[in-house]
Amino acid sequence: MPKDISMQQTSHQIQAALPPSLTPWSLRAWPPVLWQAEQAGELQLHHLGTRVTLPADRSVGISGQTLWGGPSLEGEAGVAWDWIQIAQGVVAMADPLSLVTNLRLVGAEGEVLTALEAALFLNELVHGLPWQTAVTRALVVPTQ
């Protein structure tokens, strides 16, 4: 019989579980990777893991973080963000302006873009990833 978790705050990792040292926020410690902003969509990122948080208050909804990464000529690039389940089988970015990344996007004239300027390119990158499928898979809790 499955354990009732509706009255407790828990976090579990199901799909591509993240090791404790590889959290979405650990991206801030990764070496920075310079990348041309107009070519952000060309990065070959793969799913590194998703964390799922089941809130004690079931009216709040399930949420979590997902982490994607991949190689570049300058080293490993990574992007992470918070997500929230808005309906059964439907997940969305919690805040499209709050991505965590070690990417430093460079504009056409060689200038490093500000976080706000980079947000447009990073969101295009995220929308090109199959992240919603990966998160939805992580939401499926295996029966014991």
XYZ file of C-alpha atoms in Angstrom:
144
model
C 0.000 0.000 0.000
C 1.474 3.409 -0.962
C 2.504 5.653 1.887
C 0.264 8.722 2.398
C 2.496 11.740 1.845
C -0.231 14.359 1.699
C 0.523 15.681 5.191
C 4.271 16.025 4.977
C 6.775 18.088 3.017
C 8.910 15.745 0.946
C 11.193 15.834 -2.011
C 11.965 12.880 -4.209
C 14.019 12.304 -7.304
C 12.751 9.803 -9.799
C 13.865 10.440 -13.387
C 17.631 10.800 -13.807
C 18.131 11.453 -10.095
C 20.608 14.192 -9.283
C 23.555 13.342 -7.065
C 23.650 15.580 -3.960
C 26.565 17.574 -5.388
C 24.705 18.256 -8.663
C 21.894 20.598 -7.776
C 20.389 23.246 -10.032
C 22.019 25.917 -7.880
C 25.454 24.306 -8.138
C 25.588 25.677 -11.703
C 26.763 28.962 -10.195
C 30.022 27.190 -9.260
C 30.593 25.729 -12.737
C 33.182 27.563 -14.845
C 31.499 30.155 -17.065
C 30.961 29.275 -20.714
C 30.877 32.039 -23.305
C 28.396 31.396 -26.116
C 27.091 33.488 -28.985
C 23.530 34.516 -28.050
C 22.163 34.037 -31.572
C 23.423 30.434 -31.487
C 22.064 29.484 -28.053
C 19.571 27.097 -29.651
C 22.445 25.121 -31.147
C 23.654 23.897 -27.751
C 23.101 20.163 -27.417
C 21.733 19.931 -23.867
C 20.431 16.727 -22.291
C 18.426 16.051 -19.157
C 20.671 15.720 -16.108
C 17.874 15.396 -13.583
C 14.653 16.675 -12.088
C 13.719 17.255 -8.477
C 10.076 16.940 -7.487
C 8.702 18.586 -4.343
C 5.385 17.413 -2.968
C 3.985 20.181 -0.750
C 2.241 19.528 2.544
C -0.566 21.816 1.400
C -2.059 19.957 -1.579
C -3.761 23.150 -2.807
C -0.336 24.612 -3.649
C 0.576 22.068 -6.325
C 3.613 19.999 -7.153
C 6.754 21.856 -8.154
C 10.465 21.314 -8.548
C 13.604 22.046 -10.518
C 15.042 20.556 -13.664
C 18.656 20.626 -14.807
C 19.975 20.306 -18.362
C 23.577 20.270 -19.523
C 25.891 19.450 -22.353
C 29.360 19.949 -23.759
C 30.614 23.063 -25.506
C 34.056 23.975 -26.810
C 34.722 25.834 -23.544
C 33.419 23.147 -21.172
C 30.161 21.844 -19.775
C 27.208 24.227 -20.147
C 24.191 23.966 -17.878
C 20.774 25.536 -17.439
C 18.285 24.945 -14.622
C 14.910 26.392 -13.680
C 11.945 25.948 -11.391
C 8.737 24.468 -12.715
C 5.233 23.971 -11.389
C 2.491 21.531 -12.290
C -0.553 23.609 -13.288
C -2.825 20.672 -14.144
C -2.539 16.903 -14.390
C 0.148 16.279 -17.012
C 0.769 20.005 -17.610
C 3.907 21.702 -16.303
C 5.212 25.219 -16.871
C 8.242 27.273 -15.972
C 7.599 28.897 -12.595
C 9.424 32.103 -13.571
C 10.902 32.455 -17.073
C 13.260 35.185 -15.816
C 14.783 33.014 -13.083
C 16.990 30.583 -14.932
C 20.262 29.504 -13.361
C 23.103 28.964 -15.811
C 26.829 29.133 -16.241
C 26.332 30.410 -19.807
C 27.501 33.937 -20.515
C 25.763 34.905 -23.717
C 27.649 37.221 -26.022
C 25.967 39.704 -28.355
C 26.758 40.461 -31.991
C 29.437 43.012 -31.042
C 31.171 40.750 -28.504
C 29.561 42.208 -25.381
C 28.379 39.907 -22.605
C 24.611 40.299 -22.337
C 22.939 41.290 -19.079
C 20.703 38.712 -17.383
C 17.620 40.470 -18.749
C 19.024 40.599 -22.286
C 20.058 36.929 -22.111
C 16.625 35.822 -20.823
C 15.077 35.973 -24.310
C 17.717 33.661 -25.774
C 17.715 31.316 -22.775
C 13.932 30.974 -22.902
C 14.113 30.113 -26.602
C 16.689 27.474 -25.688
C 14.443 26.045 -22.945
C 11.408 25.957 -25.226
C 13.406 23.901 -27.719
C 14.130 21.212 -25.121
C 11.814 18.262 -24.359
C 11.876 19.312 -20.695
C 8.135 19.015 -20.091
C 8.251 15.353 -21.092
C 11.190 14.722 -18.749
C 9.454 16.487 -15.849
C 6.169 14.671 -16.503
C 8.046 11.335 -16.383
C 9.570 12.355 -13.054
C 6.069 12.957 -11.693
C 5.128 9.305 -12.178
C 5.783 7.716 -8.798
C 6.415 3.974 -9.080
C 4.203 1.759 -6.936
C 5.991 -0.263 -4.298
